[in-house]
Tab-separated table of C-alpha atoms and ligand atoms in Angstrom:
chain	number	residue	atom	x	y	z
A	17	MET	CA	93.547	7.419	-1.554
A	18	THR	CA	94.072	5.999	1.785
A	19	ILE	CA	91.128	4.015	3.527
A	20	THR	CA	90.870	4.674	6.959
A	21	ALA	CA	90.386	2.290	9.959
A	22	VAL	CA	89.663	-0.935	7.843
A	23	ASP	CA	92.411	-2.901	9.248
A	24	ASN	CA	91.069	-5.558	11.885
A	25	GLY	CA	94.230	-7.486	11.612
A	26	VAL	CA	92.998	-9.941	9.026
A	27	ARG	CA	96.077	-10.745	6.788
A	28	GLN	CA	95.210	-9.537	3.201
A	29	GLU	CA	96.490	-12.387	1.321
A	30	ARG	CA	94.796	-15.277	-0.364
A	31	VAL	CA	96.190	-18.465	1.574
A	32	LEU	CA	95.033	-21.923	0.968
A	33	VAL	CA	96.180	-24.496	3.843
A	34	THR	CA	93.647	-27.328	2.925
A	35	GLU	CA	91.409	-28.307	0.192
A	36	ILE	CA	88.211	-26.221	0.255
A	37	PRO	CA	86.141	-26.912	2.112
A	38	GLY	CA	88.764	-28.113	4.489
A	39	PRO	CA	88.218	-31.125	7.263
A	40	ARG	CA	86.905	-28.844	10.051
A	41	SER	CA	84.307	-27.036	7.762
A	42	GLN	CA	83.324	-30.447	6.548
A	43	GLY	CA	82.682	-31.555	10.010
A	44	LEU	CA	80.745	-28.470	10.715
A	45	MET	CA	78.845	-29.130	7.336
A	46	ALA	CA	77.793	-32.595	8.699
A	47	ARG	CA	76.509	-30.802	12.018
A	48	LYS	CA	74.806	-28.306	9.532
A	49	VAL	CA	72.806	-30.986	7.943
A	50	GLU	CA	71.671	-32.435	11.175
A	51	ALA	CA	70.415	-29.446	12.733
A	52	VAL	CA	69.469	-26.761	10.075
A	53	SER	CA	66.408	-27.095	7.509
A	54	ALA	CA	67.342	-28.521	4.309
A	55	GLY	CA	65.524	-25.440	2.787
A	56	VAL	CA	68.541	-23.208	4.021
A	57	GLY	CA	71.016	-23.595	1.254
A	58	VAL	CA	74.617	-23.045	1.179
A	59	VAL	CA	76.788	-21.644	-1.707
A	60	LEU	CA	80.096	-22.423	-0.432
A	61	PRO	CA	80.574	-24.724	2.705
A	62	ALA	CA	83.610	-22.955	4.111
A	63	PHE	CA	82.631	-21.833	7.752
A	64	ILE	CA	83.913	-18.536	8.575
A	65	GLU	CA	85.479	-17.343	11.718
A	66	ARG	CA	87.028	-14.025	10.854
A	67	ALA	CA	86.744	-11.464	7.952
A	68	GLY	CA	87.860	-8.010	7.099
A	69	GLY	CA	89.177	-6.036	4.322
A	70	GLY	CA	88.656	-8.250	1.254
A	71	ILE	CA	89.336	-11.674	2.970
A	72	LEU	CA	87.113	-14.347	4.716
A	73	VAL	CA	89.192	-16.564	7.049
A	74	ASP	CA	87.719	-19.997	7.560
A	75	VAL	CA	88.008	-22.459	10.333
A	76	ASP	CA	90.580	-24.392	8.555
A	77	GLY	CA	92.828	-21.282	8.296
A	78	ASN	CA	92.044	-20.746	4.562
A	79	HIS	CA	92.109	-17.022	3.545
A	80	LEU	CA	89.319	-16.545	0.716
A	81	ILE	CA	89.039	-13.421	-1.476
A	82	ASP	CA	85.385	-12.264	-0.742
A	83	MET	CA	83.945	-11.147	-4.206
A	84	GLY	CA	80.412	-11.179	-2.746
A	85	SER	CA	80.189	-9.200	0.395
A	86	GLY	CA	77.385	-11.479	1.975
A	87	ILE	CA	75.474	-10.378	-0.995
A	88	ALA	CA	76.231	-6.671	-1.145
A	89	VAL	CA	75.999	-6.325	2.743
A	90	THR	CA	79.602	-5.575	3.961
A	91	THR	CA	80.096	-2.664	1.594
A	92	VAL	CA	82.430	-0.993	4.079
A	93	GLY	CA	84.213	-4.136	4.820
A	94	ASN	CA	83.600	-6.959	7.143
A	95	ALA	CA	83.859	-6.152	10.885
A	96	ASN	CA	84.762	-2.534	9.981
A	97	PRO	CA	85.754	-0.856	13.075
A	98	TYR	CA	83.587	2.185	12.727
A	99	VAL	CA	80.499	-0.527	12.625
A	100	SER	CA	82.207	-2.894	15.351
A	101	ASP	CA	83.013	-0.206	17.784
A	102	ALA	CA	79.578	1.726	17.277
A	103	VAL	CA	78.106	-1.825	17.967
A	104	ALA	CA	79.874	-2.652	21.009
A	105	GLU	CA	79.283	0.640	22.520
A	106	GLN	CA	75.884	0.709	22.017
A	107	ALA	CA	75.341	-2.971	23.179
A	108	HIS	CA	76.821	-1.925	26.390
A	109	GLU	CA	74.449	1.204	26.716
A	110	PHE	CA	71.099	-0.623	25.918
A	111	THR	CA	70.055	-3.269	23.196
A	112	HIS	CA	66.444	-2.595	22.839
A	113	THR	CA	63.300	-0.575	23.977
A	114	CYS	CA	61.247	-0.898	20.731
A	115	PHE	CA	61.105	2.583	19.269
A	116	MET	CA	57.274	2.426	19.272
A	117	VAL	CA	57.538	2.315	23.201
A	118	ASN	CA	60.652	4.330	24.190
A	119	PRO	CA	62.264	6.207	21.303
A	120	TYR	CA	66.041	6.739	21.081
A	121	VAL	CA	68.118	9.179	19.052
A	122	GLY	CA	69.946	6.702	16.896
A	123	TYR	CA	66.973	5.901	15.061
A	124	VAL	CA	66.257	9.559	14.420
A	125	GLU	CA	69.669	10.238	13.275
A	126	VAL	CA	69.790	7.169	10.499
A	127	CYS	CA	66.296	8.635	9.350
A	128	GLU	CA	67.792	12.064	8.976
A	129	HIS	CA	71.009	10.958	7.097
A	130	LEU	CA	68.573	8.700	4.960
A	131	ASN	CA	66.562	11.853	4.205
A	132	ARG	CA	69.762	13.960	3.154
A	133	LEU	CA	71.457	11.351	1.102
A	134	THR	CA	68.766	10.097	-1.032
A	135	PRO	CA	67.943	11.962	-4.392
A	136	GLY	CA	65.840	14.931	-4.518
A	137	ASP	CA	65.743	17.952	-2.372
A	138	HIS	CA	61.934	17.671	-1.473
A	139	GLU	CA	60.759	17.070	2.276
A	140	LYS	CA	61.327	13.433	3.260
A	141	ARG	CA	60.432	11.063	6.075
A	142	THR	CA	61.825	7.489	6.705
A	143	ALA	CA	60.712	4.506	8.708
A	144	LEU	CA	63.072	1.579	9.781
A	145	PHE	CA	62.361	-2.010	9.478
A	146	ASN	CA	64.773	-5.439	9.730
A	147	SER	CA	64.982	-6.808	6.064
A	148	GLY	CA	64.719	-5.953	2.911
A	149	ALA	CA	61.450	-7.891	2.241
A	150	GLU	CA	59.968	-6.049	5.158
A	151	ALA	CA	61.026	-2.658	3.756
A	152	VAL	CA	59.251	-3.418	0.275
A	153	GLU	CA	56.211	-4.643	2.046
A	154	ASN	CA	56.073	-1.357	3.855
A	155	ALA	CA	56.415	0.388	0.713
A	156	VAL	CA	53.454	-1.115	-0.878
A	157	LYS	CA	51.464	-0.206	2.381
A	158	VAL	CA	52.543	3.416	2.206
A	159	ALA	CA	51.786	3.406	-1.352
A	160	ARG	CA	48.399	1.983	-1.101
A	161	SER	CA	47.653	3.898	1.831
A	162	TYR	CA	48.490	7.283	0.028
A	163	THR	CA	46.783	6.572	-3.378
A	164	LYS	CA	43.823	4.486	-1.777
A	165	ARG	CA	44.561	2.276	-4.954
A	166	GLN	CA	45.673	-1.562	-4.724
A	167	ALA	CA	47.702	-2.802	-7.991
A	168	VAL	CA	51.225	-3.020	-7.984
A	169	VAL	CA	53.487	-3.106	-10.952
A	170	VAL	CA	56.892	-4.988	-11.001
A	171	LEU	CA	59.206	-5.906	-13.772
A	172	GLU	CA	60.291	-9.225	-15.461
A	173	HIS	CA	63.426	-10.578	-13.727
A	174	GLY	CA	62.588	-8.397	-10.620
A	175	TYR	CA	63.557	-9.599	-7.092
A	176	HIS	CA	62.260	-8.106	-3.837
A	177	GLY	CA	62.186	-10.943	-1.307
A	178	ARG	CA	60.660	-14.054	0.148
A	179	THR	CA	58.024	-13.093	2.520
A	180	ASN	CA	54.525	-13.751	0.911
A	181	LEU	CA	53.898	-10.285	-0.740
A	182	THR	CA	57.324	-10.080	-1.919
A	183	MET	CA	57.475	-13.579	-3.263
A	184	GLY	CA	54.705	-12.405	-5.436
A	185	LEU	CA	56.413	-9.518	-6.370
A	186	THR	CA	59.472	-11.488	-7.237
A	187	ALA	CA	59.606	-12.943	-10.707
A	188	LYS	CA	61.735	-16.063	-10.660
A	189	ASN	CA	60.006	-19.281	-9.501
A	190	MET	CA	63.088	-21.506	-8.577
A	191	PRO	CA	64.271	-21.469	-5.815
A	192	TYR	CA	62.139	-18.471	-4.553
A	193	LYS	CA	58.583	-19.305	-5.147
A	194	HIS	CA	58.101	-22.930	-6.215
A	195	SER	CA	55.581	-24.747	-3.933
A	196	PHE	CA	54.904	-21.771	-1.678
A	197	GLY	CA	51.560	-20.163	-3.160
A	198	PRO	CA	48.918	-18.887	-3.169
A	199	PHE	CA	50.546	-15.474	-3.670
A	200	ALA	CA	48.931	-11.901	-2.762
A	201	PRO	CA	46.525	-10.521	-5.715
A	202	GLU	CA	46.867	-7.231	-7.585
A	203	ILE	CA	50.400	-7.763	-8.466
A	204	TYR	CA	51.270	-7.336	-12.368
A	205	ARG	CA	54.526	-7.773	-14.105
A	206	VAL	CA	55.529	-5.780	-17.237
A	207	PRO	CA	58.509	-5.779	-19.524
A	208	ALA	CA	61.861	-4.775	-18.316
A	209	SER	CA	64.731	-3.375	-20.334
A	210	TYR	CA	67.396	-6.004	-20.605
A	211	PRO	CA	69.694	-4.570	-23.179
A	212	PHE	CA	71.590	-7.547	-24.091
A	213	ARG	CA	68.745	-9.668	-24.775
A	214	ASP	CA	66.151	-6.676	-26.260
A	215	GLY	CA	67.856	-6.760	-29.795
A	216	PRO	CA	67.347	-3.584	-31.549
A	217	HIS	CA	64.469	-2.392	-29.038
A	218	GLY	CA	65.895	0.487	-26.936
A	219	GLY	CA	64.808	1.695	-23.617
A	220	LYS	CA	62.051	3.885	-24.635
A	221	GLU	CA	60.313	1.282	-26.841
A	222	VAL	CA	60.456	-1.449	-24.035
A	223	ALA	CA	59.170	1.237	-21.506
A	224	GLU	CA	56.338	1.808	-24.030
A	225	TRP	CA	55.486	-1.928	-23.995
A	226	ALA	CA	55.409	-1.760	-20.263
A	227	THR	CA	53.063	1.392	-19.992
A	228	THR	CA	50.871	-0.023	-22.800
A	229	ARG	CA	50.502	-3.198	-20.705
A	230	ILE	CA	49.551	-1.201	-17.673
A	231	GLU	CA	47.141	0.958	-19.749
A	232	LYS	CA	45.272	-1.994	-21.209
A	233	GLU	CA	45.474	-4.508	-18.456
A	234	ILE	CA	45.211	-2.513	-15.281
A	235	GLY	CA	44.532	1.011	-15.970
A	236	GLY	CA	46.970	3.570	-14.703
A	237	ASP	CA	44.514	5.032	-12.237
A	238	ASN	CA	44.226	1.886	-10.564
A	239	VAL	CA	47.963	1.519	-9.927
A	240	ALA	CA	49.394	2.283	-6.448
A	241	ALA	CA	53.048	1.734	-6.963
A	242	ILE	CA	55.412	0.663	-9.624
A	243	ILE	CA	58.474	-0.895	-8.163
A	244	VAL	CA	61.631	-1.167	-10.030
A	245	GLU	CA	65.436	-2.162	-9.280
A	246	PRO	CA	67.468	0.399	-10.840
A	247	VAL	CA	70.073	-2.238	-11.598
A	248	GLN	CA	68.219	-5.538	-11.422
A	249	GLY	CA	70.126	-7.711	-8.694
A	250	GLU	CA	68.866	-11.274	-8.720
A	251	GLY	CA	67.476	-11.012	-12.240
A	252	GLY	CA	71.132	-10.714	-13.424
A	253	PHE	CA	72.869	-7.338	-12.780
A	254	ILE	CA	70.717	-5.862	-15.754
A	255	VAL	CA	71.284	-2.216	-16.328
A	256	PRO	CA	68.495	-0.603	-18.008
A	257	ALA	CA	68.820	0.793	-21.438
A	258	PRO	CA	68.935	4.669	-21.466
A	259	GLY	CA	65.324	6.126	-21.495
A	260	TYR	CA	63.455	3.236	-19.904
A	261	MET	CA	63.563	4.276	-16.250
A	262	THR	CA	62.834	7.980	-17.145
A	263	ALA	CA	59.759	6.891	-19.329
A	264	LEU	CA	58.314	4.586	-16.381
A	265	ALA	CA	58.830	7.509	-13.981
A	266	GLU	CA	57.073	10.111	-16.405
A	267	TYR	CA	54.109	7.668	-16.782
A	268	ALA	CA	53.718	7.158	-12.882
A	269	LYS	CA	54.098	10.833	-12.210
A	270	ALA	CA	51.212	11.543	-14.965
A	271	HIS	CA	49.025	8.830	-13.490
A	272	GLY	CA	49.498	9.573	-9.793
A	273	ILE	CA	51.438	6.451	-9.288
A	274	VAL	CA	54.094	5.931	-6.401
A	275	PHE	CA	57.322	5.405	-8.022
A	276	VAL	CA	59.563	3.076	-5.954
A	277	SER	CA	63.175	2.512	-6.612
A	278	ASP	CA	64.293	-0.723	-4.662
A	279	GLU	CA	67.824	0.028	-3.763
A	280	ILE	CA	68.381	-2.875	-1.373
A	281	GLN	CA	71.083	-4.431	-3.437
A	282	ALA	CA	72.277	-1.340	-5.421
A	283	GLY	CA	72.160	1.349	-3.062
A	284	PHE	CA	74.942	2.789	-0.625
A	285	CYS	CA	77.399	3.560	-2.945
A	286	ARG	CA	77.511	0.216	-4.298
A	287	THR	CA	77.181	1.447	-7.943
A	288	GLY	CA	79.327	4.493	-7.582
A	289	ASP	CA	76.792	6.755	-6.710
A	290	TRP	CA	74.956	6.720	-3.221
A	291	PHE	CA	71.957	5.449	-5.056
A	292	ALA	CA	71.710	3.694	-8.207
A	293	ILE	CA	68.697	5.589	-9.605
A	294	GLU	CA	70.844	8.718	-9.672
A	295	HIS	CA	72.557	7.266	-12.690
A	296	GLU	CA	69.237	7.499	-14.582
A	297	GLY	CA	68.331	11.032	-13.393
A	298	VAL	CA	65.125	9.945	-11.957
A	299	VAL	CA	63.940	11.306	-8.621
A	300	PRO	CA	61.702	8.445	-7.066
A	301	ASP	CA	58.909	8.952	-4.728
A	302	LEU	CA	59.976	6.376	-2.335
A	303	ILE	CA	63.512	4.331	-1.957
A	304	THR	CA	63.833	0.926	-0.196
A	305	THR	CA	67.218	0.350	1.393
A	306	ALA	CA	68.733	-2.535	3.461
A	307	LYS	CA	71.768	-4.798	2.444
A	308	GLY	CA	74.607	-2.070	2.264
A	309	ILE	CA	73.150	0.152	5.134
A	310	ALA	CA	74.598	-1.026	8.409
A	311	GLY	CA	77.649	-3.337	7.843
A	312	GLY	CA	76.172	-6.294	8.364
A	313	MET	CA	73.651	-5.600	11.098
A	314	PRO	CA	70.049	-6.211	10.225
A	315	LEU	CA	68.494	-3.012	9.275
A	316	SER	CA	66.155	-1.704	6.244
A	317	ALA	CA	64.262	1.497	5.487
A	318	VAL	CA	61.885	3.070	3.455
A	319	THR	CA	62.590	6.855	2.598
A	320	GLY	CA	60.321	9.194	0.508
A	321	ARG	CA	58.073	12.125	-0.174
A	322	ALA	CA	56.895	13.453	3.305
A	323	GLU	CA	53.410	13.772	2.103
A	324	ILE	CA	53.368	10.186	1.036
A	325	MET	CA	55.295	8.790	4.160
A	326	ASP	CA	52.924	10.822	6.427
A	327	ALA	CA	49.833	9.724	4.746
A	328	VAL	CA	49.787	6.490	6.805
A	329	HIS	CA	47.431	6.499	10.187
A	330	PRO	CA	49.596	7.029	13.308
A	331	GLY	CA	50.476	3.579	14.381
A	332	GLY	CA	50.229	1.962	10.961
A	333	LEU	CA	54.052	1.335	10.393
A	334	GLY	CA	56.311	-0.422	12.552
A	335	GLY	CA	57.124	-3.828	14.290
A	336	THR	CA	58.878	-4.797	17.599
A	337	TYR	CA	62.625	-4.824	16.169
A	338	GLY	CA	62.538	-2.420	13.405
A	339	GLY	CA	65.469	0.408	13.833
A	340	ASN	CA	66.991	-1.670	16.709
A	341	PRO	CA	69.381	0.619	18.632
A	342	VAL	CA	72.566	-1.550	18.060
A	343	ALA	CA	71.692	-1.819	14.087
A	344	CYS	CA	71.096	1.955	13.925
A	345	ALA	CA	74.669	2.624	15.762
A	346	ALA	CA	76.033	0.299	13.101
A	347	ALA	CA	74.292	2.019	10.277
A	348	LEU	CA	75.624	5.536	11.686
A	349	GLY	CA	79.173	4.230	11.773
A	350	SER	CA	78.933	2.723	8.248
A	351	ILE	CA	77.398	5.941	6.885
A	352	ARG	CA	80.219	7.958	8.393
A	353	TRP	CA	82.941	5.653	6.922
A	354	MET	CA	81.379	5.907	3.462
A	355	GLU	CA	81.432	9.802	3.908
A	356	GLU	CA	84.922	10.091	5.057
A	357	ASN	CA	86.259	7.724	2.656
A	358	ASN	CA	84.373	8.691	-0.612
A	359	ALA	CA	83.020	5.448	-0.897
A	360	CYS	CA	81.510	6.034	-4.007
A	361	GLY	CA	84.803	6.760	-5.654
A	362	LEU	CA	86.177	3.408	-4.025
A	363	ALA	CA	83.313	1.821	-6.060
A	364	ARG	CA	84.164	3.601	-9.371
A	365	ASP	CA	88.044	2.681	-8.838
A	366	ILE	CA	86.818	-1.009	-8.452
A	367	GLU	CA	85.057	-0.671	-11.738
A	368	ALA	CA	88.095	0.874	-13.351
A	369	VAL	CA	90.101	-2.095	-12.515
A	370	MET	CA	87.710	-4.774	-13.459
A	371	VAL	CA	85.926	-3.644	-16.444
A	372	PRO	CA	88.810	-3.626	-18.647
A	373	ARG	CA	89.912	-6.925	-17.609
A	374	LEU	CA	86.886	-8.440	-18.067
A	375	LYS	CA	86.410	-7.041	-21.427
A	376	ALA	CA	89.965	-8.329	-22.426
A	377	MET	CA	88.605	-11.989	-21.168
A	378	GLN	CA	85.552	-11.306	-23.320
A	379	GLU	CA	88.076	-11.104	-26.343
A	380	ASN	CA	89.565	-14.604	-25.523
A	381	PHE	CA	86.309	-16.469	-24.533
A	382	PRO	CA	83.216	-16.176	-26.700
A	383	GLN	CA	81.445	-17.603	-23.830
A	384	ILE	CA	81.352	-14.254	-22.332
A	385	GLY	CA	78.304	-12.664	-23.859
A	386	ASP	CA	78.092	-9.544	-22.026
A	387	VAL	CA	79.991	-7.431	-19.608
A	388	ARG	CA	78.050	-5.015	-17.639
A	389	GLY	CA	77.243	-3.373	-14.328
A	390	ARG	CA	78.216	-0.400	-12.470
A	391	GLY	CA	80.932	0.577	-9.731
A	392	ALA	CA	81.387	-2.531	-7.808
A	393	MET	CA	78.324	-4.265	-8.987
A	394	LEU	CA	79.560	-6.015	-12.023
A	395	ALA	CA	78.802	-9.316	-13.885
A	396	ILE	CA	79.433	-11.224	-17.029
A	397	GLU	CA	76.580	-13.269	-18.546
A	398	LEU	CA	77.746	-16.569	-20.066
A	399	VAL	CA	76.248	-17.970	-23.132
A	400	GLU	CA	76.962	-20.606	-25.973
A	401	PRO	CA	79.212	-18.798	-28.412
A	402	GLY	CA	77.895	-16.964	-31.129
A	403	THR	CA	74.485	-16.932	-29.462
A	404	VAL	CA	72.485	-15.507	-26.645
A	405	ASN	CA	71.481	-19.006	-25.401
A	406	PRO	CA	72.163	-18.948	-21.578
A	407	ASN	CA	75.177	-21.190	-20.535
A	408	ALA	CA	74.190	-21.844	-16.831
A	409	ALA	CA	76.320	-25.067	-16.786
A	410	LEU	CA	79.605	-23.035	-17.334
A	411	ALA	CA	78.649	-20.424	-14.670
A	412	ALA	CA	78.249	-23.446	-12.179
A	413	GLU	CA	81.573	-24.818	-13.235
A	414	LEU	CA	83.431	-21.488	-12.964
A	415	ASN	CA	81.970	-20.935	-9.682
A	416	ARG	CA	83.041	-24.267	-8.295
A	417	TYR	CA	86.768	-23.553	-9.857
A	418	CYS	CA	86.696	-19.961	-8.188
A	419	HIS	CA	85.602	-21.585	-4.712
A	420	GLN	CA	88.104	-24.405	-4.847
A	421	HIS	CA	90.807	-21.691	-5.674
A	422	GLY	CA	89.841	-19.728	-2.770
A	423	VAL	CA	87.671	-17.076	-4.279
A	424	VAL	CA	84.078	-16.317	-3.166
A	425	THR	CA	82.237	-15.864	-6.266
A	426	LEU	CA	78.235	-15.877	-6.696
A	427	THR	CA	76.019	-16.743	-9.840
A	428	THR	CA	72.865	-14.999	-10.346
A	429	GLY	CA	70.261	-14.262	-12.997
A	430	THR	CA	66.752	-15.587	-14.269
A	431	TYR	CA	68.751	-18.208	-16.299
A	432	GLY	CA	71.452	-18.987	-13.682
A	433	ASN	CA	74.130	-17.869	-16.368
A	434	VAL	CA	75.318	-14.606	-14.727
A	435	PHE	CA	78.704	-14.165	-12.699
A	436	ARG	CA	78.405	-11.438	-10.617
A	437	PHE	CA	81.053	-9.653	-8.469
A	438	LEU	CA	80.055	-7.414	-5.348
A	439	PRO	CA	83.562	-7.013	-3.701
A	440	PRO	CA	83.586	-5.062	-0.451
A	441	LEU	CA	84.811	-1.421	-1.103
A	442	THR	CA	87.711	-2.135	1.264
A	443	MET	CA	89.051	-4.785	-1.123
A	444	PRO	CA	92.918	-4.235	-2.080
A	445	THR	CA	93.680	-3.903	-5.379
A	446	HIS	CA	96.124	-6.674	-5.320
A	447	LEU	CA	93.258	-9.150	-4.274
A	448	LEU	CA	91.208	-7.841	-6.864
A	449	GLU	CA	93.621	-8.370	-9.470
A	450	GLU	CA	94.323	-11.957	-8.115
A	451	ALA	CA	90.554	-12.947	-8.063
A	452	LEU	CA	90.460	-11.993	-11.729
A	453	THR	CA	93.393	-13.862	-12.431
A	454	ILE	CA	91.820	-17.017	-11.036
A	455	LEU	CA	88.701	-16.373	-13.026
A	456	GLU	CA	90.665	-16.195	-15.807
A	457	ALA	CA	92.394	-19.455	-15.108
A	458	GLY	CA	88.994	-20.888	-14.564
A	459	PHE	CA	88.186	-19.753	-17.985
A	460	GLU	CA	91.023	-21.590	-19.362
A	461	ALA	CA	90.240	-24.758	-17.569
A	462	CYS	CA	86.263	-24.942	-17.844
A	463	ALA	CA	85.342	-22.961	-21.325
B	11	PLP	C1	68.027	-8.853	-1.251
B	11	PLP	C2	66.813	-8.041	-1.616
B	11	PLP	C3	65.494	-7.825	-1.226
B	11	PLP	C4	65.112	-8.547	-0.204
B	11	PLP	O1	66.169	-8.431	1.017
B	11	PLP	P1	66.350	-9.212	2.281
B	11	PLP	O2	66.772	-8.553	3.335
B	11	PLP	O3	66.646	-10.510	1.856
B	11	PLP	O4	64.699	-9.598	2.723
B	11	PLP	C5	64.932	-6.977	-2.008
B	11	PLP	N1	65.102	-6.478	-3.079
B	11	PLP	C6	66.264	-6.501	-3.595
B	11	PLP	C7	66.571	-5.583	-4.726
B	11	PLP	C8	67.166	-7.344	-2.897
B	11	PLP	O5	68.243	-7.419	-3.640
């Protein structure tokens, strides 16, 4: 199929004209060290000055293949004209009023789209915020207000952000939580389905461990919300075993618990459906979205059942910048592009190219313990051959190899041993194939 209007003039070719990072990037990196807090890390210190399609162009003129989309954000492609034009137009009209002071139609339209696109045909409402973490915090506020309960249940390997409440909801200590406590109370963590590491235990069984834990340690009727990621992102692109999500959702329903699908990484066509929970046949009560929502502009949302979202007292939700008009214009452009170009189909096309090649690599390299994911959210988990022992050292080495060869890759996972792929849906197939060929060469060199 043809993709409309992604061409912003960036040549769709990998070109290396210097080492990575090149001299200009190295000079800028020295300035970064002097000016920016050391707490803000950088994965690949090549400074970018242009991007589009499947390419990031750095300040030295290198054209890098983008296999990360800025962590699942530029799903519609970087500087997609549907987004850039909408942003420019809105920025010339007005840049801010604060929706709570003087409203504007863009905010309402984004909410209407989210109510329409998210799973379930019940009546829905949406509220807009700035970041993913802020959306998750607000989902907790809404669930507590509606249920008049306090406890929040999250999963092992879960990731929900870096603010105080969401650090508490997040599983992994390093680098997200270390030295930043104390964390908020009334957060409980229960077993997650991790098929590669669960041995013979299926989804229903792991869900039963989780619900038993809730029952014994908290009491179902003290729980305001269960928050899940339909495909765990920072935890390692873990697709739950069949039956796990349905069992948790049924338990939530039976106990009046608000079931929240955190779709911040997996939503907006990333997994080949508009929202990843659709693969599980579960209709969540609330959905949090961000990353892929607005082509790179900061915007996030909580969408859900009208009676839950409307339970909050007037004025209880909001924030100065939430649903900024420029960010809303970007979201409307992004959603229009997704609908006109069958973005979910594009994600499935990427899966169809990548999974067979990754599986073929697995035949040759026993360090690839698992190939998994959905759509354009795919990963390989690296192990010591013949075991499930995490091989984080190889993941780091491969990552370095890919970066040096002009492919922007990311690792992830509780054990740091998962190599993840999040290409923009505008990635040309020849670049996707080339990235995989470089990865394969990386295995030849490092494994
Ligand atoms: C990235 C992410 C968040 C946090 O989003 P920010 O915009 O970084 O605050 C929350 N949940 C999930 C599943 C994420 O992947």
